[in-house]
Each structure stands twice: as structure tokens, then as C-alpha cells.
PDB file of C-alpha atoms and ligand atoms in Angstrom:
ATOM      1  CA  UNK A   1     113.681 -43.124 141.278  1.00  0.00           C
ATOM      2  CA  UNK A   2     111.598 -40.630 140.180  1.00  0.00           C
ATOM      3  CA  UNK A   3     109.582 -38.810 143.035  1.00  0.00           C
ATOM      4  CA  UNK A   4     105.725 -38.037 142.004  1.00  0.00           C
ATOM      5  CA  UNK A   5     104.632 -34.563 142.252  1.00  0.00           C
ATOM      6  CA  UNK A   6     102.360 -33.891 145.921  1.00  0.00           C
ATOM      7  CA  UNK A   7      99.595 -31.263 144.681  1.00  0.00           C
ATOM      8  CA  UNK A   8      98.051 -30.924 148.415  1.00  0.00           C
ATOM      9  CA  UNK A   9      98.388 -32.731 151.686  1.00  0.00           C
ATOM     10  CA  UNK A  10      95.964 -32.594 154.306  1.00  0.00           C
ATOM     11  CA  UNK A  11      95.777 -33.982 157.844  1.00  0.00           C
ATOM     12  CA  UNK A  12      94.557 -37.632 156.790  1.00  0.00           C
ATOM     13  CA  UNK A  13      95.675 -37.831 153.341  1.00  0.00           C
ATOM     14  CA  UNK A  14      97.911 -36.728 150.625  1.00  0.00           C
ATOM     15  CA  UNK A  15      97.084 -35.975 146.859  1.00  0.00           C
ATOM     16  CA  UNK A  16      99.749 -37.067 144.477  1.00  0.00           C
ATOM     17  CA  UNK A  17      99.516 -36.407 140.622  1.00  0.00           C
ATOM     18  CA  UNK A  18      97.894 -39.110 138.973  1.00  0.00           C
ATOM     19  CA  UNK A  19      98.913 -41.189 135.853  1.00  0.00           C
ATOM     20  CA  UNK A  20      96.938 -39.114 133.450  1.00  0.00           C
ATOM     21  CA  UNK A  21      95.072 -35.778 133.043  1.00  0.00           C
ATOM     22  CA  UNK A  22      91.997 -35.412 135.140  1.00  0.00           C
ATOM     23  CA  UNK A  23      93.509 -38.084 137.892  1.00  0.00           C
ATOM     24  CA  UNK A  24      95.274 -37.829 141.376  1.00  0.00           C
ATOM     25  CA  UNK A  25      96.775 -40.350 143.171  1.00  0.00           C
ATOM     26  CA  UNK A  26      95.293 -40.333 147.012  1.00  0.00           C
ATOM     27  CA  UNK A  27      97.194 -41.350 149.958  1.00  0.00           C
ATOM     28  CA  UNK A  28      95.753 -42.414 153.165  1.00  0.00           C
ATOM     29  CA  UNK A  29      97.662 -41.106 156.298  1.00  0.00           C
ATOM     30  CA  UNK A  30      97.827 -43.065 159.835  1.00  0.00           C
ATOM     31  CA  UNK A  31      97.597 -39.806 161.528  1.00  0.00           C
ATOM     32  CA  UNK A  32      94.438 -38.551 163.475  1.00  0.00           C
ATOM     33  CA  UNK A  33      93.580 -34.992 164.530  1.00  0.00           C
ATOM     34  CA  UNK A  34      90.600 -33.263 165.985  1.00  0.00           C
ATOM     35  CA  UNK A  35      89.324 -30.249 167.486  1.00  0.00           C
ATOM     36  CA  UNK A  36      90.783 -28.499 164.174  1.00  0.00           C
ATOM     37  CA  UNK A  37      94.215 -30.703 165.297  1.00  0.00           C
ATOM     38  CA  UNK A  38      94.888 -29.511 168.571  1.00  0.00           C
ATOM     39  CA  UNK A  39      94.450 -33.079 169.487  1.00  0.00           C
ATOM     40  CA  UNK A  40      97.091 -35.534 167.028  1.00  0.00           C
ATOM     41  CA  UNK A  41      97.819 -39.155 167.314  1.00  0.00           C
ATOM     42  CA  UNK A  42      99.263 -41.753 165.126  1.00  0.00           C
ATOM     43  CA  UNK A  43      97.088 -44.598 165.120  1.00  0.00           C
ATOM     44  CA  UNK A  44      98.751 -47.583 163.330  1.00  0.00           C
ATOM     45  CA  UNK A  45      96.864 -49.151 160.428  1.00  0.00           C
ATOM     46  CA  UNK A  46      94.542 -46.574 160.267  1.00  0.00           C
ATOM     47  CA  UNK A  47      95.248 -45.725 156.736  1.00  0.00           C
ATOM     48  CA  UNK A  48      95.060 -48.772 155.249  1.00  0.00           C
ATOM     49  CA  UNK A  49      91.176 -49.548 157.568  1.00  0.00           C
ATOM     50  CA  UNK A  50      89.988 -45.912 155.696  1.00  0.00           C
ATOM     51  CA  UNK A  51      91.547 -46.982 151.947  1.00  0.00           C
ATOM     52  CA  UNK A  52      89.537 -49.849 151.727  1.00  0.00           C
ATOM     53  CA  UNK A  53      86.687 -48.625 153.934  1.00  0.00           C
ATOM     54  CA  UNK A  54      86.189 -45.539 151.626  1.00  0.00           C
ATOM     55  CA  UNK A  55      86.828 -47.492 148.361  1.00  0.00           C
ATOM     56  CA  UNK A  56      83.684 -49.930 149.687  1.00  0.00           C
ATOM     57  CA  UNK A  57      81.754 -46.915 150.376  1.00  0.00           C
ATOM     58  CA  UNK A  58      82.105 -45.159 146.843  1.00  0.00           C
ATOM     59  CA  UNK A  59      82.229 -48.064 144.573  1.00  0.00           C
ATOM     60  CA  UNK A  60      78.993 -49.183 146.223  1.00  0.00           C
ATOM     61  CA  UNK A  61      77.628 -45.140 145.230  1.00  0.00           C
ATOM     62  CA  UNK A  62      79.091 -45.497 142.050  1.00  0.00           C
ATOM     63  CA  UNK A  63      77.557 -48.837 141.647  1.00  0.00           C
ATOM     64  CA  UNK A  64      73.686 -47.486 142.439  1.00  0.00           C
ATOM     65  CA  UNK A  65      74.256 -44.219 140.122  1.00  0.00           C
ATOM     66  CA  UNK A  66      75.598 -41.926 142.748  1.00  0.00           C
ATOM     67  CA  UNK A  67      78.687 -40.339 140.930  1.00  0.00           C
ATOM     68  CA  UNK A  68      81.821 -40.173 143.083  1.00  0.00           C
ATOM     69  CA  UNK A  69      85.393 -39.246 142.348  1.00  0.00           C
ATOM     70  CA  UNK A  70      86.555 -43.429 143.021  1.00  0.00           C
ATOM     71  CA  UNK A  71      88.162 -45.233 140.124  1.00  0.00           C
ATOM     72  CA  UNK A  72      90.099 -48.174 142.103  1.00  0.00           C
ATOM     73  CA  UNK A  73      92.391 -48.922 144.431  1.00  0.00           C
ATOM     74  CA  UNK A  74      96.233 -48.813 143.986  1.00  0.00           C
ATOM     75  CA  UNK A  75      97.191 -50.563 146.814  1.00  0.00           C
ATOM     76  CA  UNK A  76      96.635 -51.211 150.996  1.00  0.00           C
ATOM     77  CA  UNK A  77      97.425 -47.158 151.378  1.00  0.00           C
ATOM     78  CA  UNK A  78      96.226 -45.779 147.837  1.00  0.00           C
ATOM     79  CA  UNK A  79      93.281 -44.946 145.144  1.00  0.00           C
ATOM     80  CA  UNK A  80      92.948 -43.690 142.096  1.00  0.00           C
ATOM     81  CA  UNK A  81      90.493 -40.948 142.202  1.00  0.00           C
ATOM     82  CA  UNK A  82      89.007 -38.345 139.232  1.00  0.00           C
ATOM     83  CA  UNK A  83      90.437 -34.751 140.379  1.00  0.00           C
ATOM     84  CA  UNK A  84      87.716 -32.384 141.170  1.00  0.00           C
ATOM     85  CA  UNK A  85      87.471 -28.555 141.840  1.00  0.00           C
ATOM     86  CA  UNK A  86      86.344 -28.908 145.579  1.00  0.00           C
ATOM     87  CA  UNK A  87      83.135 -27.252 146.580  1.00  0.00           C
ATOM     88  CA  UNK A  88      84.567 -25.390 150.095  1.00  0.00           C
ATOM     89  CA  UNK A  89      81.940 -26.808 152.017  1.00  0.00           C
ATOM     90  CA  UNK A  90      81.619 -29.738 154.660  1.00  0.00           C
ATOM     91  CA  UNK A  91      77.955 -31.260 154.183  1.00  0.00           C
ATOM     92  CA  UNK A  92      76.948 -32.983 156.740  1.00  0.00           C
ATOM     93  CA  UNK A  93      74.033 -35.109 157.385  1.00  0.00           C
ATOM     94  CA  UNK A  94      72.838 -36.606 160.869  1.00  0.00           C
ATOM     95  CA  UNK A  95      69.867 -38.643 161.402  1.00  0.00           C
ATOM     96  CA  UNK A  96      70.079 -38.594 165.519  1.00  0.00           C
ATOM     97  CA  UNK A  97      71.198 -35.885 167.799  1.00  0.00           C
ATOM     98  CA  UNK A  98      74.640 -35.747 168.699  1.00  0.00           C
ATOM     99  CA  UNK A  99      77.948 -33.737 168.710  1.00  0.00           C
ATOM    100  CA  UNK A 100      77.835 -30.618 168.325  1.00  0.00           C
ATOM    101  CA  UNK A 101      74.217 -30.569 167.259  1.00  0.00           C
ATOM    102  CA  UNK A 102      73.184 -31.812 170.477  1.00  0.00           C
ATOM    103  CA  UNK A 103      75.532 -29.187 171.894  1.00  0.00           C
ATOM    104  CA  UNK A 104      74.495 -25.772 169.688  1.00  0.00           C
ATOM    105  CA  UNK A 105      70.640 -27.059 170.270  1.00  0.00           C
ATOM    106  CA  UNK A 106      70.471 -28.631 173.928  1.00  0.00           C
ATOM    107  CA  UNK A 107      69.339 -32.191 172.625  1.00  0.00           C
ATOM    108  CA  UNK A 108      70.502 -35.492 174.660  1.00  0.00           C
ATOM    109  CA  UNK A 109      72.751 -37.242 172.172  1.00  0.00           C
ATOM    110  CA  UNK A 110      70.404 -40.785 170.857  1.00  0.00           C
ATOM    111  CA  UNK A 111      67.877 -38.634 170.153  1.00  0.00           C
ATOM    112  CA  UNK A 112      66.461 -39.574 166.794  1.00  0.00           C
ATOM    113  CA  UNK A 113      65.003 -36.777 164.616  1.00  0.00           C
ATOM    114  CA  UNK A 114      62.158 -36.393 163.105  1.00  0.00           C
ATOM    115  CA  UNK A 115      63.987 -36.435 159.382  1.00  0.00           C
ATOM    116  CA  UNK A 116      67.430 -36.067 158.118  1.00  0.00           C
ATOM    117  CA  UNK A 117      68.883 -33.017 158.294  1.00  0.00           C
ATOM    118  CA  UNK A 118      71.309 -31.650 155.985  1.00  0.00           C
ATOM    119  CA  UNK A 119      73.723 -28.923 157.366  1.00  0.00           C
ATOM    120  CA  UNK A 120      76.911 -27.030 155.443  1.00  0.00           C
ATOM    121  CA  UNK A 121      79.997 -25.530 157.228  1.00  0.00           C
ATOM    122  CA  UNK A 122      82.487 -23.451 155.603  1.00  0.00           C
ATOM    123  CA  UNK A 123      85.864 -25.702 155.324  1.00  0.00           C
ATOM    124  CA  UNK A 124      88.180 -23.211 156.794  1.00  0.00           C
ATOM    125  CA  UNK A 125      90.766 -24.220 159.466  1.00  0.00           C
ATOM    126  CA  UNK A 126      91.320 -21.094 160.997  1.00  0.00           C
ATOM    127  CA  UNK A 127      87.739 -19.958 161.217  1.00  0.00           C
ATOM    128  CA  UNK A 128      86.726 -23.419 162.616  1.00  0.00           C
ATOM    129  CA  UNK A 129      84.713 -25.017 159.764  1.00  0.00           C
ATOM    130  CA  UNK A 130      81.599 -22.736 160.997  1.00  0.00           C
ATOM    131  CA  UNK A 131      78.574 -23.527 160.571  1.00  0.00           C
ATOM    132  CA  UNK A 132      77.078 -21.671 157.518  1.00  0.00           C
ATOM    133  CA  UNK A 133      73.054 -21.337 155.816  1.00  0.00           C
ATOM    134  CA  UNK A 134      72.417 -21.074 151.969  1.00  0.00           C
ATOM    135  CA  UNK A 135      71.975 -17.750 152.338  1.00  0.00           C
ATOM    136  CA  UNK A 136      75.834 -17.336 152.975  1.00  0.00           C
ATOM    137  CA  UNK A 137      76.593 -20.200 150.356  1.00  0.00           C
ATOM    138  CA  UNK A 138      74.557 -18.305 147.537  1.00  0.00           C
ATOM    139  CA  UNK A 139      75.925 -14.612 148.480  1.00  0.00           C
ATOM    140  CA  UNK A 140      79.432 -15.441 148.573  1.00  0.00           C
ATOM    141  CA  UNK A 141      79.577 -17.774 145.568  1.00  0.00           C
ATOM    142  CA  UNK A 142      80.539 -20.686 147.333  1.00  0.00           C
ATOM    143  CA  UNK A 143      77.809 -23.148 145.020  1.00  0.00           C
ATOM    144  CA  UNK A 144      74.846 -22.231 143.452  1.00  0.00           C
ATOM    145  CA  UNK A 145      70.845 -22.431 143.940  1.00  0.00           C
ATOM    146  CA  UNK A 146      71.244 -25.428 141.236  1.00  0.00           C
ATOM    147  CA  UNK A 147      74.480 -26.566 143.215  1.00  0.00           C
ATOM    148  CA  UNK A 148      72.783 -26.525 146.361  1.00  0.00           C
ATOM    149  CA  UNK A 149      70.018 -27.879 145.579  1.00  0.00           C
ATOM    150  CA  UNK A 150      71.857 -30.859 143.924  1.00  0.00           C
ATOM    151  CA  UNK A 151      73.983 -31.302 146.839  1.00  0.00           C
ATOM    152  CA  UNK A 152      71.438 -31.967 149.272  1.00  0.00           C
ATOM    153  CA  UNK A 153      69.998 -34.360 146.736  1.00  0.00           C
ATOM    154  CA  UNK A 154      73.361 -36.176 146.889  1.00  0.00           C
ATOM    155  CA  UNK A 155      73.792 -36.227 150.365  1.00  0.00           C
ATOM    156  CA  UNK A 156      70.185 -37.520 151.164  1.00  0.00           C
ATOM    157  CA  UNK A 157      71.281 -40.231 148.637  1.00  0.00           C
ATOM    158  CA  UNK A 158      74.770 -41.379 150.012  1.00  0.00           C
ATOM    159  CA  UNK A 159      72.544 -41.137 153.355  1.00  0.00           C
ATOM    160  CA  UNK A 160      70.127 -43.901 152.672  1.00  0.00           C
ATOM    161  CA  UNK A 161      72.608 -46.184 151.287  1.00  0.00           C
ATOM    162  CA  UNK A 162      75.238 -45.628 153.579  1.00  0.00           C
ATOM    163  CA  UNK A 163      71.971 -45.715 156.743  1.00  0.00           C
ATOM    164  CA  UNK A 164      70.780 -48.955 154.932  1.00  0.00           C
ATOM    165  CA  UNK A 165      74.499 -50.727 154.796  1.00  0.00           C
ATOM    166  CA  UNK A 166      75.281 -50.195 158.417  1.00  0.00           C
ATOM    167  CA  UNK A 167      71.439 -51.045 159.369  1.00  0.00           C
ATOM    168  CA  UNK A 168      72.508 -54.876 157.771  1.00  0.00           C
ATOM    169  CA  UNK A 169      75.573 -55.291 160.382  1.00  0.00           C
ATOM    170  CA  UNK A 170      73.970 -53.946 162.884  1.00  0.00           C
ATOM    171  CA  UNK A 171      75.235 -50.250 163.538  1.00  0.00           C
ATOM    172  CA  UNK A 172      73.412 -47.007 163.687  1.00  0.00           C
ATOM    173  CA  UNK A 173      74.376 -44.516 161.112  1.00  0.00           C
ATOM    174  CA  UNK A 174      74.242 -41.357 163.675  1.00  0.00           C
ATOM    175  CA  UNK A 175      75.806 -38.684 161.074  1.00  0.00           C
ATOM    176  CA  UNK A 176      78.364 -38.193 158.609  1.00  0.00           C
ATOM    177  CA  UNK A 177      80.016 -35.580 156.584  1.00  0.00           C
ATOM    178  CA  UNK A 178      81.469 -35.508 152.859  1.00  0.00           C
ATOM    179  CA  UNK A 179      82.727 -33.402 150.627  1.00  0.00           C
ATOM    180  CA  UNK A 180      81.430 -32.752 147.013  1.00  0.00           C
ATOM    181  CA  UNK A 181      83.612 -31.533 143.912  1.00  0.00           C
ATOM    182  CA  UNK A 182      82.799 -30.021 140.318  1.00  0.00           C
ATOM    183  CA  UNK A 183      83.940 -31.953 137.047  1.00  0.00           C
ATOM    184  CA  UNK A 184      83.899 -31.011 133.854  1.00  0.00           C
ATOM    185  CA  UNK A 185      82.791 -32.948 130.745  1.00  0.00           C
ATOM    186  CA  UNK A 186      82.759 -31.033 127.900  1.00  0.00           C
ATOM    187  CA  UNK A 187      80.765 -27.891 128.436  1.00  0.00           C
ATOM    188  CA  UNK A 188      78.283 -29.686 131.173  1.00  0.00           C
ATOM    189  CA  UNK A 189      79.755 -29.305 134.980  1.00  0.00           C
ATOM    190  CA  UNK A 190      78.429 -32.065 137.206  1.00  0.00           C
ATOM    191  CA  UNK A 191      78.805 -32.520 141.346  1.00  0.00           C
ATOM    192  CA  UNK A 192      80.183 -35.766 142.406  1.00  0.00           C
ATOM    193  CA  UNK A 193      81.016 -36.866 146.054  1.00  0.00           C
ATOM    194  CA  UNK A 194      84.575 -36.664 146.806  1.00  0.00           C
ATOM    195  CA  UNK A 195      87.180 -36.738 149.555  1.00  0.00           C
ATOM    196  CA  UNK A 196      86.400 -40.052 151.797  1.00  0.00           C
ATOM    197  CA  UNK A 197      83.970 -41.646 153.068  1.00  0.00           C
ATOM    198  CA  UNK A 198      85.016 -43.698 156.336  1.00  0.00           C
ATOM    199  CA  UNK A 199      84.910 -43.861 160.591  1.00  0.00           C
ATOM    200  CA  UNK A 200      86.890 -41.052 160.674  1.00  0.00           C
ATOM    201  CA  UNK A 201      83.572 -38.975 158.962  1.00  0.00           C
ATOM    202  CA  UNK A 202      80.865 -40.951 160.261  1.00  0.00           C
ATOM    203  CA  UNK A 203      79.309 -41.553 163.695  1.00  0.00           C
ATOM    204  CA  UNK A 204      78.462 -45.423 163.932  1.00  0.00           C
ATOM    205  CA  UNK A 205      77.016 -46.643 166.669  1.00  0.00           C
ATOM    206  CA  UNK A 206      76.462 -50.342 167.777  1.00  0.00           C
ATOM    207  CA  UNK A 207      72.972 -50.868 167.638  1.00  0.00           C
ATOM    208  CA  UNK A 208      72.929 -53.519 170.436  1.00  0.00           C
ATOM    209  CA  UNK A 209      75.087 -51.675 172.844  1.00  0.00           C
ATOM    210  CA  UNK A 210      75.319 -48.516 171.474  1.00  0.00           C
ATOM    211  CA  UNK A 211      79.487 -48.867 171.744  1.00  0.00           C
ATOM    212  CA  UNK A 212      81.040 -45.969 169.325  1.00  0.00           C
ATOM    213  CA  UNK A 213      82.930 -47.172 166.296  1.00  0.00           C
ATOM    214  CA  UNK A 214      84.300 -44.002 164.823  1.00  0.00           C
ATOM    215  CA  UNK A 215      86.338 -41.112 165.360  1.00  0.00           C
ATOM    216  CA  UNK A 216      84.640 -40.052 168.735  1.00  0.00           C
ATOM    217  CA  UNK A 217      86.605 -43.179 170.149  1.00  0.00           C
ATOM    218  CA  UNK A 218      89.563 -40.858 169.622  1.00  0.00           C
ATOM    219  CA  UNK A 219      88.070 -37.508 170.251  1.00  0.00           C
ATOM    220  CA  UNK A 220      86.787 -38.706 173.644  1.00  0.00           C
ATOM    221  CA  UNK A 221      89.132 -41.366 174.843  1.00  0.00           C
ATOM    222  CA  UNK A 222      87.169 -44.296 174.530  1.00  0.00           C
ATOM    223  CA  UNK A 223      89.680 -47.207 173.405  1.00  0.00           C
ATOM    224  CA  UNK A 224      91.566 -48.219 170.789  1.00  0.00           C
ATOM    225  CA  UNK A 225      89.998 -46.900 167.300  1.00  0.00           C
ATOM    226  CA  UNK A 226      91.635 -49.024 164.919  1.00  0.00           C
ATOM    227  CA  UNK A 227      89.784 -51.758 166.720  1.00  0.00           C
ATOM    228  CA  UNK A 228      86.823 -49.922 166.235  1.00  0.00           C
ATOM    229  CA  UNK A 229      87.841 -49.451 162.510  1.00  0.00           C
ATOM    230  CA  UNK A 230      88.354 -53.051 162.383  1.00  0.00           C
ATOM    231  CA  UNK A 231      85.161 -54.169 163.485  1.00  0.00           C
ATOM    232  CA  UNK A 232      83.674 -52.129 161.304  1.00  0.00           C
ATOM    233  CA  UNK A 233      85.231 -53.477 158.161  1.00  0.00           C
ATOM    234  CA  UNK A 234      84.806 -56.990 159.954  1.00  0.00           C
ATOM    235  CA  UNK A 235      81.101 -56.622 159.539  1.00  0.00           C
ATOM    236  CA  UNK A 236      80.967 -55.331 156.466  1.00  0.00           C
ATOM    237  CA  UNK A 237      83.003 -58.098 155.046  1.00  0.00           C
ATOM    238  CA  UNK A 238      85.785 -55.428 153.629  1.00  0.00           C
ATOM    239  CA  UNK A 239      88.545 -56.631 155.537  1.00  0.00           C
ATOM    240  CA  UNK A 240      89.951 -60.604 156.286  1.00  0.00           C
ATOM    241  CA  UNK A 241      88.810 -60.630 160.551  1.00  0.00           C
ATOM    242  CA  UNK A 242      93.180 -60.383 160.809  1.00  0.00           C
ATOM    243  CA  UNK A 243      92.495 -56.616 160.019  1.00  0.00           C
ATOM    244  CA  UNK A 244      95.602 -54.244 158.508  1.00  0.00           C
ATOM    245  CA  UNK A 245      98.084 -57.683 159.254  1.00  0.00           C
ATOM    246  CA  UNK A 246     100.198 -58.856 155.736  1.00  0.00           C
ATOM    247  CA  UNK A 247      98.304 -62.408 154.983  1.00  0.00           C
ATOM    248  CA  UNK A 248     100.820 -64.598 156.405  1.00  0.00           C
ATOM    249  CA  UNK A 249     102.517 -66.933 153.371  1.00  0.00           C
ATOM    250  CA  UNK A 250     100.730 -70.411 153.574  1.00  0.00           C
ATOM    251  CA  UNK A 251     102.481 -73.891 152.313  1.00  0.00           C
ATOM    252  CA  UNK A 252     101.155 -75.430 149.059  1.00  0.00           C
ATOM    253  CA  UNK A 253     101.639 -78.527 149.183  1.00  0.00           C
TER     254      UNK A 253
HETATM  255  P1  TMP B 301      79.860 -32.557 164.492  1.00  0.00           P
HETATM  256  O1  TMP B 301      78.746 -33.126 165.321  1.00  0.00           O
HETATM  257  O2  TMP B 301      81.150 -32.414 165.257  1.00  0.00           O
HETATM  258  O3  TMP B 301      79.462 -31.291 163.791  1.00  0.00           O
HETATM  259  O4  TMP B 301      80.162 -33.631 163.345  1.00  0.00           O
HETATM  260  C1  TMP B 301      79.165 -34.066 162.448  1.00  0.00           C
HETATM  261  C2  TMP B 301      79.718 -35.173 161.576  1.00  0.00           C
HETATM  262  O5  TMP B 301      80.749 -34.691 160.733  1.00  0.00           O
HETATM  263  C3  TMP B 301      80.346 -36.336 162.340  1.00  0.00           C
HETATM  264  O6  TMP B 301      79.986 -37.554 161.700  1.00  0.00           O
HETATM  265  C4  TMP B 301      81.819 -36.132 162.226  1.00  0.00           C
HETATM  266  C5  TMP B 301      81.964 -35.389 160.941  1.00  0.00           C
HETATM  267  N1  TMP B 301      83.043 -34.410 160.957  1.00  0.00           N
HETATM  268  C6  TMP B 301      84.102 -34.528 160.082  1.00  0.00           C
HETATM  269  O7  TMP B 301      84.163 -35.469 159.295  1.00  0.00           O
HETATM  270  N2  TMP B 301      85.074 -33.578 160.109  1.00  0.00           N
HETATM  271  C7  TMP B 301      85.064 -32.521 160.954  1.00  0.00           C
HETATM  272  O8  TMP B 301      85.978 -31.698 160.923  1.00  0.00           O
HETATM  273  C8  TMP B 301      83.960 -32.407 161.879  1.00  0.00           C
HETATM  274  C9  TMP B 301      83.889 -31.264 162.849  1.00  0.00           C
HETATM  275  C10 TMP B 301      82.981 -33.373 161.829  1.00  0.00           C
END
């Protein structure tokens, strides 16, 4: 059988050529790294939580006329997604003080803040993804004024929606990050939110009981994060409450 052609793997996912121009093929891992991977894990079922997790996410963006790179999914591990010229930046937004905000600045993590604030680090593995301003962004030609400008735009955006979702099953949407790409149609280039958009991106916090159901139950040790992942998708209706599990065959009679 034919093999398709990998164009880029990362440390969650790999890109596969897609089945035409102007489409890739994208692959969600089970593996989980942070701190820049010094810390790796397999976590079963993973993958399959942040395929349909992230497909949720962006159709609902796409749905409300926020442009994202989404077309459908393939299957439990795969989506077909536009390909994009990606924008070398991480943009994150947080709504309440924590990681290493609440580090850099000396806040207590829970802290709310008094708006959203959008931040951009430079995606670059051995530098550490720092921190960068749009003084950087501009003088290096990393984006635009016009880019910036509609990139924050974007990211308030995908912030309200994604702060309203969670707010209906009950979990605080603490901070999350995406990534934003360039496409081409015809002359006109347009910014559309790419990458993924799942726990592994997000903080989510239980609003109840404030237990963590993202990445940071990895980072820090906290439990089992595909149960977190699960509960997630549980209350958001994305997954059957048997989570990554094959549907068992039932009788007809
Ligand atoms: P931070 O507090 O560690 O800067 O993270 C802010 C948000 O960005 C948080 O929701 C986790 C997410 N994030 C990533 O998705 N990838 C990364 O490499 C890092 C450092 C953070």
C-alpha cells in the first residue's frame, strides 16, 4: 500500500499530505510533553479525546464566522484541515492569573483580571517559546501592524466563545493558546486559526471545585489526564460518557 507523504511532525501531531492542493491530513498523537519536552508520557486515548475535542472547538468558530483551518474529521485519530503558512507565534489569551503569568508577575493563581489579555511568544523550541511584544513582531517581520491587529481580534473572538462554552458545563476558561496561519485566495491573504484547539492548550478549571482538567494535570502530577479529557468532552456532549472505548456491537433483534 501506498504510504502518504509526512510534510512535518510535531510533538502532538503529525501533518500528512492531504487529498488535494491546499489540504493536509492531521494526525493526533497519544504522546504528551512539557517543559519544551523534557517531561514525555504516553497517555492512552489522548489522541482520539483532542481529534474530536478540537474538531468541536473549530467547527463551532467556523460555524459563528470565525475562519479556522477545520474541514471535517477523517476518523477517531484524523482531520482534514486547509494548509496554512503558520504565523511563528503562540497567542495566548488568559482571563485569570496563572502559570507562568502568575509566576513572571507575582500574582496568586485564581486571580481574575481586570480584562483579557492577549500575549505572543515566539514558537521556537530551543529559545523556549519566549515571551515577545509587537514591537519585536513588527521589526522582525514575524506579522504585520494589520496582522497583529487582526490577530488579537481573532483571539478575543475564539475567547468569548470558547469562555461562553465552558461557562454552560460548568468550567472556568483560565487561558489558552492557538496558533494562527495565512491563506491565500486569489490575491487577498486572510488569517485563520489553526493548529488545535483542546485540554492540552487550555487551562479549564472546575468551577465548583476548582479541580484542573487540562494539561497541568500532567505538568504537575495531578491524576490521570485522559480522565480529565474525558470529562471534559462528557460535558460538552462530544464524546458517548464510555470515552475513547470502540462502541461495543449490540444485538438487533
Ligand atoms: P503559560 O501560563 O505556561 O504561559 O501557558 C499559557 C497557556 O498556553 C496555557 O493555557 C497553556 C498554553 N500553552 C500551550 O498550549 N503550549 C505551550 O507550549 C505553553 C508554554 C503553554
Amino acid at each position: 500500500m501506498a504510504r502518504r507523504k509526512k510534510v512535518y511532525e510535531g510533538k502532538a501531531k503529525i501533518l500528512y499530505e492531504g487529498p488535494e492542493p491546499g489540504t493536509l491530513v492531521q494526525y493526533f498523537k497519544d504522546d504528551a510533553t512539557a517543559f519544551n519536552a523534557e517531561k514525555r508520557a504516553t497517555i492512552d486515548g489522548k489522541g482520539v479525546l483532542n481529534n474530536r475535542l478540537s474538531e468541536f472547538f473549530m467547527s463551532g468558530l467556523n460555524a459563528i464566522g470565525v475562519p479556522t483551518h477545520f474541514i471535517r474529521r477523517i476518523n477517531m485519530r484524523e482531520q482534514l484541515i486547509r494548509a496554512v503558512e503558520i504565523i511563528p507565534l503562540e497567542v495566548v489569551v488568559r482571563n485569570v492569573a496563572a502559570g507562568s503569568l502568575a509566576k513572571r508577575l507575582g500574582l496568586e493563581e485564581g486571580t481574575a483580571l481586570p480584562r483579557p489579555i492577549v500575549e505572543f511568544y515566539f514558537k521556537n523550541d530551543e529559545l523556549g517559546d519566549p515571551l515577545v511584544s509587537e514591537e519585536h513582531i513588527i521589526a522582525f517581520g514575524w506579522a504585520s501592524q494589520q496582522d497583529l491587529d487582526d490577530m488579537v481580534a481573532l483571539a478575543l473572538r475564539v475567547n468569548d466563545f470558547l469562555s461562553g462554552l465552558m461557562l454552560g458545563v460548568g468550567i472556568r476558561l483560565v487561558d489558552f493558546k492557538i496558533e494562527i496561519g495565512r491563506i491565500w485566495e486569489g490575491d487577498f491573504m486572510r488569517l485563520i486559526v489553526a493548529d488545535e484547539i483542546s485540554p492540552d492548550s487550555c487551562r479549564l478549571w472546575d468551577i465548583e471545585t476548582g479541580r484542573k482538567l487540562d494539561k497541568d494535570v500532567f505538568r504537575r502530577d495531578l491524576g490521570d489526564l485522559a480522565d480529565a479529557y474525558t470529562e471534559v468532552a462528557r460535558r460538552l456532549g462530544v464524546m458517548p460518557s464510555n470515552g475513547t472505548g470502540v462502541q461495543k456491537p449490540t444485538l438487533i433483534n
